[in-house]
mmCIF file of C-alpha atoms and ligand atoms in Angstrom:
data_model
loop_
_atom_site.group_PDB
_atom_site.id
_atom_site.type_symbol
_atom_site.label_atom_id
_atom_site.label_comp_id
_atom_site.label_asym_id
_atom_site.label_seq_id
_atom_site.Cartn_x
_atom_site.Cartn_y
_atom_site.Cartn_z
ATOM 1 C CA MET A 1 155.348 154.666 77.686
ATOM 2 C CA GLN A 2 152.647 155.744 74.555
ATOM 3 C CA LYS A 3 149.392 155.998 76.437
ATOM 4 C CA ARG A 4 145.908 155.383 74.599
ATOM 5 C CA PRO A 5 142.815 157.007 76.145
ATOM 6 C CA ILE A 6 139.467 154.753 76.984
ATOM 7 C CA GLY A 7 136.538 156.048 74.172
ATOM 8 C CA THR A 8 136.051 160.250 75.086
ATOM 9 C CA SER A 9 137.442 160.571 78.468
ATOM 10 C CA GLU A 10 140.665 161.825 80.051
ATOM 11 C CA LEU A 11 141.918 158.518 81.594
ATOM 12 C CA GLN A 12 144.990 157.195 79.598
ATOM 13 C CA VAL A 13 146.581 154.077 79.787
ATOM 14 C CA ALA A 14 149.088 151.624 78.736
ATOM 15 C CA PRO A 15 148.263 149.181 76.108
ATOM 16 C CA LEU A 16 148.632 146.572 78.455
ATOM 17 C CA VAL A 17 146.580 146.150 81.326
ATOM 18 C CA PHE A 18 147.237 143.646 84.718
ATOM 19 C CA GLY A 19 144.055 140.875 84.997
ATOM 20 C CA GLY A 20 143.657 140.701 89.192
ATOM 21 C CA ASN A 21 141.532 137.382 89.059
ATOM 22 C CA VAL A 22 145.764 135.433 90.190
ATOM 23 C CA PHE A 23 145.414 137.468 93.693
ATOM 24 C CA GLY A 24 144.164 135.398 96.502
ATOM 25 C CA TRP A 25 144.060 132.897 93.805
ATOM 26 C CA THR A 26 146.900 131.559 91.959
ATOM 27 C CA ALA A 27 149.400 134.252 93.281
ATOM 28 C CA ASP A 28 149.439 134.840 97.079
ATOM 29 C CA GLU A 29 149.341 138.263 98.885
ATOM 30 C CA ARG A 30 152.882 138.654 98.885
ATOM 31 C CA THR A 31 153.683 137.313 95.080
ATOM 32 C CA SER A 32 150.535 139.774 94.520
ATOM 33 C CA PHE A 33 152.759 143.000 96.020
ATOM 34 C CA SER A 34 156.116 141.718 94.534
ATOM 35 C CA ILE A 35 153.752 141.728 90.758
ATOM 36 C CA LEU A 36 151.926 145.092 90.992
ATOM 37 C CA ASP A 37 155.461 146.622 92.064
ATOM 38 C CA ALA A 38 156.737 145.640 89.374
ATOM 39 C CA PHE A 39 154.405 146.492 87.260
ATOM 40 C CA VAL A 40 154.413 149.782 87.889
ATOM 41 C CA ASP A 41 157.948 149.975 87.562
ATOM 42 C CA HIS A 42 157.921 148.758 83.917
ATOM 43 C CA GLY A 43 155.334 152.242 83.820
ATOM 44 C CA LEU A 44 152.210 150.493 83.752
ATOM 45 C CA ASN A 45 149.207 152.016 85.145
ATOM 46 C CA PHE A 46 145.797 149.601 84.264
ATOM 47 C CA ILE A 47 144.855 147.434 86.577
ATOM 48 C CA ASP A 48 141.275 145.046 86.018
ATOM 49 C CA THR A 49 139.682 143.378 88.851
ATOM 50 C CA ALA A 50 135.990 142.205 89.316
ATOM 51 C CA ASP A 51 133.554 141.881 92.802
ATOM 52 C CA VAL A 52 133.433 138.093 92.623
ATOM 53 C CA TYR A 53 136.856 137.434 91.709
ATOM 54 C CA SER A 54 137.888 134.525 93.264
ATOM 55 C CA ALA A 55 134.634 133.361 94.441
ATOM 56 C CA TRP A 56 135.147 129.691 91.844
ATOM 57 C CA ILE A 57 137.710 128.740 95.023
ATOM 58 C CA ASP A 58 136.591 126.392 97.589
ATOM 59 C CA GLY A 59 136.249 128.637 101.410
ATOM 60 C CA HIS A 60 136.306 132.130 99.133
ATOM 61 C CA LYS A 61 133.227 133.909 99.004
ATOM 62 C CA GLY A 62 134.500 136.841 96.310
ATOM 63 C CA GLY A 63 136.470 139.808 96.736
ATOM 64 C CA GLU A 64 139.687 138.464 97.726
ATOM 65 C CA SER A 65 141.702 140.252 94.587
ATOM 66 C CA GLU A 66 139.734 143.631 95.433
ATOM 67 C CA SER A 67 141.090 142.912 99.147
ATOM 68 C CA ILE A 68 144.601 142.294 97.855
ATOM 69 C CA ILE A 69 144.325 145.094 95.862
ATOM 70 C CA GLY A 70 143.497 147.246 98.894
ATOM 71 C CA LYS A 71 145.741 146.435 101.266
ATOM 72 C CA TRP A 72 148.830 147.170 98.413
ATOM 73 C CA PHE A 73 147.321 150.785 97.766
ATOM 74 C CA LYS A 74 147.220 150.983 101.578
ATOM 75 C CA GLU A 75 150.965 150.168 102.536
ATOM 76 C CA SER A 76 152.367 151.040 98.259
ATOM 77 C CA GLY A 77 150.819 154.501 98.760
ATOM 78 C CA LYS A 78 150.404 153.721 94.717
ATOM 79 C CA ARG A 79 146.712 154.367 94.133
ATOM 80 C CA ASP A 80 146.736 157.546 92.000
ATOM 81 C CA LYS A 81 150.106 155.402 90.017
ATOM 82 C CA ILE A 82 146.770 153.390 88.888
ATOM 83 C CA VAL A 83 143.453 153.549 86.666
ATOM 84 C CA LEU A 84 141.239 150.943 88.571
ATOM 85 C CA ALA A 85 138.295 148.878 86.718
ATOM 86 C CA THR A 86 136.803 146.840 88.905
ATOM 87 C CA LYS A 87 132.942 145.299 88.022
ATOM 88 C CA VAL A 88 129.246 144.465 89.694
ATOM 89 C CA GLY A 89 127.328 141.897 88.284
ATOM 90 C CA MET A 90 128.297 138.297 88.967
ATOM 91 C CA LEU A 91 128.939 137.722 92.479
ATOM 92 C CA SER A 92 126.183 135.726 93.057
ATOM 93 C CA THR A 93 125.227 138.111 97.015
ATOM 94 C CA ARG A 94 125.263 141.543 94.527
ATOM 95 C CA ALA A 95 123.853 139.291 91.303
ATOM 96 C CA GLY A 96 122.759 141.661 87.950
ATOM 97 C CA LEU A 97 122.590 145.100 87.639
ATOM 98 C CA SER A 98 119.508 146.752 88.974
ATOM 99 C CA ALA A 99 120.037 150.244 90.479
ATOM 100 C CA ALA A 100 119.887 148.737 94.098
ATOM 101 C CA ASN A 101 122.534 146.112 94.018
ATOM 102 C CA ILE A 102 124.432 148.942 92.166
ATOM 103 C CA ALA A 103 124.539 151.384 95.140
ATOM 104 C CA ALA A 104 125.516 148.340 97.652
ATOM 105 C CA ALA A 105 128.053 146.557 95.428
ATOM 106 C CA VAL A 106 130.350 150.018 94.487
ATOM 107 C CA ASP A 107 130.341 150.002 98.058
ATOM 108 C CA ASP A 108 131.289 147.337 99.054
ATOM 109 C CA SER A 109 134.576 147.323 96.557
ATOM 110 C CA LEU A 110 135.168 150.333 97.223
ATOM 111 C CA ARG A 111 135.679 149.532 101.204
ATOM 112 C CA ARG A 112 137.358 146.406 99.811
ATOM 113 C CA LEU A 113 140.018 148.277 97.826
ATOM 114 C CA LYS A 114 140.768 151.198 100.344
ATOM 115 C CA THR A 115 139.803 153.755 98.119
ATOM 116 C CA ASP A 116 136.590 156.102 97.543
ATOM 117 C CA TYR A 117 137.160 156.075 93.694
ATOM 118 C CA ILE A 118 136.501 153.621 91.151
ATOM 119 C CA ASP A 119 138.373 154.827 87.147
ATOM 120 C CA VAL A 120 136.950 152.267 85.466
ATOM 121 C CA TYR A 121 133.221 150.634 86.547
ATOM 122 C CA PHE A 122 132.311 147.467 84.386
ATOM 123 C CA SER A 123 129.207 146.097 84.396
ATOM 124 C CA HIS A 124 130.863 142.488 84.255
ATOM 125 C CA LEU A 125 127.121 140.886 82.739
ATOM 126 C CA ASP A 126 124.684 141.431 80.957
ATOM 127 C CA ASP A 127 121.292 141.930 82.616
ATOM 128 C CA ASP A 128 118.222 142.037 80.088
ATOM 129 C CA LYS A 129 115.812 141.851 83.190
ATOM 130 C CA THR A 130 116.951 145.464 84.187
ATOM 131 C CA PRO A 131 116.359 148.476 82.031
ATOM 132 C CA PHE A 132 119.293 150.070 80.417
ATOM 133 C CA GLU A 133 117.726 153.471 82.292
ATOM 134 C CA GLU A 134 117.458 152.023 85.433
ATOM 135 C CA THR A 135 121.055 150.870 85.354
ATOM 136 C CA LEU A 136 122.944 153.956 83.439
ATOM 137 C CA GLY A 137 120.855 156.210 86.015
ATOM 138 C CA ALA A 138 122.559 154.432 88.773
ATOM 139 C CA TYR A 139 126.393 154.933 86.649
ATOM 140 C CA GLN A 140 124.949 157.913 86.522
ATOM 141 C CA LYS A 141 124.531 158.638 90.337
ATOM 142 C CA LEU A 142 127.716 157.231 91.090
ATOM 143 C CA VAL A 143 129.728 159.100 88.402
ATOM 144 C CA LYS A 144 127.988 162.240 90.565
ATOM 145 C CA ALA A 145 129.276 161.295 93.798
ATOM 146 C CA GLY A 146 132.861 161.063 92.584
ATOM 147 C CA LYS A 147 132.653 157.456 93.136
ATOM 148 C CA VAL A 148 132.874 156.232 89.195
ATOM 149 C CA ARG A 149 134.958 158.244 86.904
ATOM 150 C CA VAL A 150 134.098 155.951 83.661
ATOM 151 C CA ILE A 151 131.636 152.676 83.089
ATOM 152 C CA GLY A 152 132.163 149.903 81.023
ATOM 153 C CA ALA A 153 130.462 146.413 79.765
ATOM 154 C CA SER A 154 131.741 143.147 78.925
ATOM 155 C CA ASN A 155 130.340 140.409 78.089
ATOM 156 C CA TYR A 156 127.592 142.051 76.052
ATOM 157 C CA ASN A 157 127.140 141.181 72.310
ATOM 158 C CA GLY A 158 127.125 143.622 69.397
ATOM 159 C CA GLU A 159 123.386 144.594 69.207
ATOM 160 C CA ARG A 160 122.483 145.400 73.251
ATOM 161 C CA LEU A 161 125.743 147.714 73.128
ATOM 162 C CA GLU A 162 124.365 149.039 70.292
ATOM 163 C CA ALA A 163 120.854 149.886 72.080
ATOM 164 C CA ALA A 164 122.505 150.539 75.600
ATOM 165 C CA LEU A 165 125.145 153.907 73.331
ATOM 166 C CA LYS A 166 121.529 154.288 72.039
ATOM 167 C CA VAL A 167 120.253 154.846 75.698
ATOM 168 C CA SER A 168 123.084 156.938 76.688
ATOM 169 C CA SER A 169 122.751 159.301 73.802
ATOM 170 C CA ASP A 170 118.907 159.731 73.362
ATOM 171 C CA THR A 171 118.976 160.414 77.565
ATOM 172 C CA GLY A 172 122.348 162.483 78.214
ATOM 173 C CA LEU A 173 123.002 159.442 80.825
ATOM 174 C CA PRO A 174 126.240 158.183 81.078
ATOM 175 C CA ALA A 175 127.650 155.983 78.197
ATOM 176 C CA TYR A 176 129.305 152.665 78.296
ATOM 177 C CA GLN A 177 133.264 154.041 77.091
ATOM 178 C CA ILE A 178 134.893 150.728 76.852
ATOM 179 C CA LEU A 179 134.969 147.276 76.223
ATOM 180 C CA GLN A 180 135.872 144.414 77.801
ATOM 181 C CA PRO A 181 135.527 140.988 75.303
ATOM 182 C CA GLU A 182 136.612 137.825 75.295
ATOM 183 C CA TYR A 183 139.408 138.020 72.138
ATOM 184 C CA ASN A 184 143.076 135.965 71.801
ATOM 185 C CA LEU A 185 144.385 134.848 69.019
ATOM 186 C CA TYR A 186 142.634 131.327 69.327
ATOM 187 C CA ASP A 187 139.278 132.739 69.902
ATOM 188 C CA ARG A 188 138.996 135.492 67.504
ATOM 189 C CA GLU A 189 135.476 135.599 66.167
ATOM 190 C CA GLY A 190 133.224 136.844 68.385
ATOM 191 C CA TYR A 191 134.737 140.026 68.439
ATOM 192 C CA GLU A 192 135.921 140.486 65.406
ATOM 193 C CA THR A 193 132.791 139.886 63.366
ATOM 194 C CA ASP A 194 130.020 141.255 65.821
ATOM 195 C CA LEU A 195 131.398 143.253 68.987
ATOM 196 C CA GLU A 196 134.690 145.053 67.138
ATOM 197 C CA PRO A 197 132.013 147.048 64.499
ATOM 198 C CA VAL A 198 130.183 148.598 67.446
ATOM 199 C CA ALA A 199 132.754 149.841 69.282
ATOM 200 C CA GLN A 200 134.603 151.720 66.196
ATOM 201 C CA ALA A 201 131.550 153.029 65.081
ATOM 202 C CA HIS A 202 130.992 154.072 68.837
ATOM 203 C CA LYS A 203 134.764 154.610 69.499
ATOM 204 C CA VAL A 204 134.795 152.967 72.598
ATOM 205 C CA ALA A 205 137.759 151.506 74.285
ATOM 206 C CA VAL A 206 138.550 147.593 74.488
ATOM 207 C CA VAL A 207 140.274 145.642 76.418
ATOM 208 C CA THR A 208 140.309 142.123 75.583
ATOM 209 C CA TYR A 209 140.225 139.095 78.232
ATOM 210 C CA PHE A 210 142.209 135.533 78.510
ATOM 211 C CA SER A 211 144.185 137.669 75.799
ATOM 212 C CA LEU A 212 146.421 133.842 76.736
ATOM 213 C CA ALA A 213 144.050 132.409 76.083
ATOM 214 C CA SER A 214 144.427 131.006 80.345
ATOM 215 C CA GLY A 215 147.638 130.532 79.719
ATOM 216 C CA PHE A 216 147.661 128.060 76.174
ATOM 217 C CA LEU A 217 149.425 131.137 74.015
ATOM 218 C CA SER A 218 152.087 130.585 76.440
ATOM 219 C CA GLY A 219 153.431 127.097 74.560
ATOM 220 C CA LYS A 220 153.956 125.396 77.463
ATOM 221 C CA TYR A 221 150.550 123.232 77.488
ATOM 222 C CA ARG A 222 150.704 120.552 73.891
ATOM 223 C CA SER A 223 149.186 117.425 75.317
ATOM 224 C CA LYS A 224 146.497 116.468 78.759
ATOM 225 C CA ASP A 225 149.053 114.884 80.274
ATOM 226 C CA ASP A 226 150.773 119.235 80.871
ATOM 227 C CA THR A 227 146.895 119.944 82.177
ATOM 228 C CA SER A 228 146.936 117.492 84.685
ATOM 229 C CA ASN A 229 148.691 119.069 87.685
ATOM 230 C CA ALA A 230 147.721 122.907 86.676
ATOM 231 C CA ALA A 231 145.355 125.468 88.380
ATOM 232 C CA ARG A 232 143.877 126.553 85.070
ATOM 233 C CA GLY A 233 144.706 122.531 83.499
ATOM 234 C CA SER A 234 140.566 122.290 83.121
ATOM 235 C CA ARG A 235 140.530 125.708 80.679
ATOM 236 C CA VAL A 236 142.984 125.130 78.882
ATOM 237 C CA GLU A 237 141.624 121.556 77.415
ATOM 238 C CA LYS A 238 139.514 122.785 74.963
ATOM 239 C CA TYR A 239 142.167 124.575 73.489
ATOM 240 C CA LEU A 240 143.979 121.100 72.229
ATOM 241 C CA ASN A 241 143.206 120.757 68.944
ATOM 242 C CA ASP A 242 145.222 120.734 65.817
ATOM 243 C CA ARG A 243 143.834 124.446 65.098
ATOM 244 C CA GLY A 244 145.290 125.465 68.781
ATOM 245 C CA LEU A 245 148.485 123.563 68.562
ATOM 246 C CA ARG A 246 148.754 124.594 64.629
ATOM 247 C CA ILE A 247 148.950 128.686 66.386
ATOM 248 C CA VAL A 248 151.138 127.283 68.927
ATOM 249 C CA ASP A 249 153.961 126.557 66.403
ATOM 250 C CA ALA A 250 153.671 129.921 64.766
ATOM 251 C CA LEU A 251 154.128 131.995 68.025
ATOM 252 C CA VAL A 252 157.077 129.644 68.496
ATOM 253 C CA ASP A 253 158.305 130.325 65.272
ATOM 254 C CA VAL A 254 157.866 134.191 65.292
ATOM 255 C CA ALA A 255 158.641 134.420 68.974
ATOM 256 C CA LYS A 256 162.569 132.496 67.814
ATOM 257 C CA ARG A 257 162.604 135.821 64.900
ATOM 258 C CA ASN A 258 161.951 138.301 67.203
ATOM 259 C CA ASP A 259 164.599 136.721 70.327
ATOM 260 C CA THR A 260 161.213 136.275 72.423
ATOM 261 C CA THR A 261 158.218 134.442 74.379
ATOM 262 C CA PRO A 262 156.076 132.985 72.516
ATOM 263 C CA ALA A 263 153.002 134.707 75.293
ATOM 264 C CA THR A 264 154.838 138.204 74.445
ATOM 265 C CA VAL A 265 154.667 138.016 70.752
ATOM 266 C CA ALA A 266 150.209 136.192 71.471
ATOM 267 C CA LEU A 267 149.754 139.832 73.309
ATOM 268 C CA ALA A 268 152.163 142.216 71.304
ATOM 269 C CA TRP A 269 149.483 140.509 68.038
ATOM 270 C CA VAL A 270 145.844 142.206 69.886
ATOM 271 C CA ILE A 271 147.948 145.486 71.158
ATOM 272 C CA ALA A 272 148.796 145.783 67.162
ATOM 273 C CA ARG A 273 144.767 145.320 66.169
ATOM 274 C CA PRO A 274 144.505 148.710 65.487
ATOM 275 C CA SER A 275 141.039 148.517 68.117
ATOM 276 C CA VAL A 276 142.495 146.870 71.169
ATOM 277 C CA THR A 277 143.134 149.624 73.572
ATOM 278 C CA ALA A 278 144.863 146.935 75.176
ATOM 279 C CA PRO A 279 145.186 143.344 76.237
ATOM 280 C CA ILE A 280 144.350 142.375 79.958
ATOM 281 C CA ALA A 281 146.333 139.732 80.746
ATOM 282 C CA SER A 282 147.501 138.068 84.427
ATOM 283 C CA ALA A 283 150.990 136.428 85.296
ATOM 284 C CA THR A 284 151.904 135.196 88.742
ATOM 285 C CA SER A 285 154.773 135.448 88.760
ATOM 286 C CA VAL A 286 157.774 138.602 88.024
ATOM 287 C CA ALA A 287 159.347 136.455 85.333
ATOM 288 C CA GLN A 288 155.570 136.401 83.474
ATOM 289 C CA LEU A 289 155.170 139.736 84.156
ATOM 290 C CA GLU A 290 158.375 140.384 82.127
ATOM 291 C CA SER A 291 156.768 138.818 79.033
ATOM 292 C CA LEU A 292 153.260 140.587 79.712
ATOM 293 C CA ALA A 293 155.055 143.575 80.289
ATOM 294 C CA ALA A 294 158.312 143.033 76.922
ATOM 295 C CA ALA A 295 154.802 143.222 74.645
ATOM 296 C CA THR A 296 154.267 146.603 74.585
ATOM 297 C CA ARG A 297 158.220 146.746 73.448
ATOM 298 C CA LEU A 298 157.730 144.494 70.444
ATOM 299 C CA ASN A 299 156.392 145.728 67.515
ATOM 300 C CA LEU A 300 155.925 142.716 65.398
ATOM 301 C CA SER A 301 156.534 143.291 61.071
ATOM 302 C CA ALA A 302 153.804 142.636 58.702
ATOM 303 C CA GLU A 303 155.058 139.491 57.768
ATOM 304 C CA ASP A 304 154.923 137.920 61.818
ATOM 305 C CA ILE A 305 150.905 138.992 61.864
ATOM 306 C CA ALA A 306 150.386 137.619 59.001
ATOM 307 C CA ALA A 307 152.147 134.643 59.536
ATOM 308 C CA LEU A 308 149.734 134.391 62.651
ATOM 309 C CA ASP A 309 146.904 135.479 60.951
ATOM 310 C CA GLU A 310 147.268 132.400 58.620
ATOM 311 C CA ALA A 311 147.984 129.805 61.584
ATOM 312 C CA SER A 312 144.859 131.192 63.452
ATOM 313 C CA ALA A 313 142.893 131.171 60.445
ATOM 314 C CA PRO A 314 138.827 129.405 61.108
ATOM 315 C CA ALA A 315 138.915 125.429 60.521
ATOM 316 C CA LYS A 316 137.844 124.729 57.750
HETATM 317 N N1 NAP B 1 135.122 140.384 81.661
HETATM 318 C C1 NAP B 1 135.070 139.044 82.116
HETATM 319 O O1 NAP B 1 133.768 138.196 82.093
HETATM 320 C C2 NAP B 1 136.487 138.499 82.463
HETATM 321 C C3 NAP B 1 136.595 136.601 82.222
HETATM 322 C C4 NAP B 1 137.896 136.683 82.230
HETATM 323 C C5 NAP B 1 139.123 137.063 82.598
HETATM 324 N N2 NAP B 1 138.991 138.318 82.528
HETATM 325 C C6 NAP B 1 140.015 139.171 83.254
HETATM 326 O O2 NAP B 1 140.837 139.281 82.246
HETATM 327 C C7 NAP B 1 142.183 138.821 83.637
HETATM 328 C C8 NAP B 1 142.961 137.934 82.290
HETATM 329 O O3 NAP B 1 142.452 136.572 81.903
HETATM 330 P P1 NAP B 1 143.081 135.314 83.064
HETATM 331 O O4 NAP B 1 144.091 135.508 83.688
HETATM 332 O O5 NAP B 1 141.975 133.957 83.332
HETATM 333 O O6 NAP B 1 144.341 134.674 81.488
HETATM 334 P P2 NAP B 1 145.187 134.599 80.776
HETATM 335 O O7 NAP B 1 145.205 136.576 81.275
HETATM 336 O O8 NAP B 1 144.733 135.093 79.232
HETATM 337 O O9 NAP B 1 146.420 133.806 81.468
HETATM 338 C C9 NAP B 1 147.180 134.707 82.093
HETATM 339 C C10 NAP B 1 147.387 133.008 82.914
HETATM 340 O O10 NAP B 1 148.390 132.712 81.815
HETATM 341 C C11 NAP B 1 149.956 132.267 82.755
HETATM 342 N N3 NAP B 1 150.824 133.129 82.456
HETATM 343 C C12 NAP B 1 151.003 134.110 81.901
HETATM 344 N N4 NAP B 1 152.091 134.172 81.530
HETATM 345 C C13 NAP B 1 152.851 133.187 81.480
HETATM 346 C C14 NAP B 1 153.934 132.735 80.943
HETATM 347 N N5 NAP B 1 155.063 134.026 80.506
HETATM 348 N N6 NAP B 1 154.752 131.608 80.652
HETATM 349 C C15 NAP B 1 153.853 130.772 81.108
HETATM 350 N N7 NAP B 1 152.651 131.100 81.584
HETATM 351 C C16 NAP B 1 152.161 132.372 81.936
HETATM 352 C C17 NAP B 1 149.474 132.538 83.796
HETATM 353 O O11 NAP B 1 148.787 131.281 84.524
HETATM 354 P P3 NAP B 1 150.036 130.257 85.638
HETATM 355 O O12 NAP B 1 150.625 130.316 85.717
HETATM 356 O O13 NAP B 1 149.091 129.190 86.313
HETATM 357 O O14 NAP B 1 149.649 129.032 84.377
HETATM 358 C C18 NAP B 1 148.535 133.411 84.029
HETATM 359 O O15 NAP B 1 147.969 133.750 85.012
HETATM 360 C C19 NAP B 1 141.787 138.391 83.574
HETATM 361 O O16 NAP B 1 142.470 138.586 85.442
HETATM 362 C C20 NAP B 1 140.292 139.107 85.029
HETATM 363 O O17 NAP B 1 141.188 140.709 84.805
HETATM 364 C C21 NAP B 1 137.862 139.006 82.414
#
């Protein structure tokens, strides 16, 4: 499989990232291990997690996803087959991007992940109370210590990303090489108008989150009834409107033409966007993982992409 670079770094990744927020949440340990093994068997190599996953569940405190990945590394011996991303800044007990917080959080993550290095360390959320110099200086120490290889930014706006990149180029501190914004067929505008031009101008890699709109783009939610017993039901209700259903109809049509599933088409559409390095998506079973992996082999025609673009045009 053709790999893609992360910015100007030496890291090369397959064009589909596995989203690790399901590990210990909607995928138990055994299922998580099977998904991870199948993921590697498909020739895929990039996994995304965060220290805060899955603190939103009653009884969880964060670190559950990292701990499952760490156990899998230890039992499978597959650490060297993976480009591993985790994040700092959103766990309530390790909030923000101060130097002291980053130094403490990275050691917590490394311990849970049972590894001595993180390939990609993301700032999970912009922190305008901490100067960029302090945050980037903290990352520089981690890079020098061999604990982190590349740094990335998630949930920044274009102006703040540009400002952070300028500090790096002015000072020689490490620069964000990869951006993680929300982006999918439904949620297009924020990325396309604000962040994409900055990422392209600075050759920053882009991995998109909620690439399946929390499962909505699989086509399995068409009414409020469909959401009632689903773990992600409350997250998808906002998509249940005319525009959302028009997008799902277009995905179903394109999927039929290509003998595949709507989820595969939704991810292939993201992969086809030149500024995007890879979509991040999660799965709660090996069967769902097949639909994610299939997106790396599906080349949508210009006609398919035009139909999806038309269906997802902003509501007038
Ligand atoms: N940086 C950030 O702030 C941020 C925020 C959110 C997410 N993320 C990252 O992005 C990743 C992806 O986000 P996400 O997992 O929340 O959303 P997503 O990828 O948009 O949706 C994935 C969910 O859709 C369902 N699904 C997947 N394949 C399917 C198929 N073939 N048929 C039917 N349903 C299918 C599964 O849930 P069910 O089986 O439960 O329906 C799966 O967990 C996360 O794991 C995380 O790594 C980052």
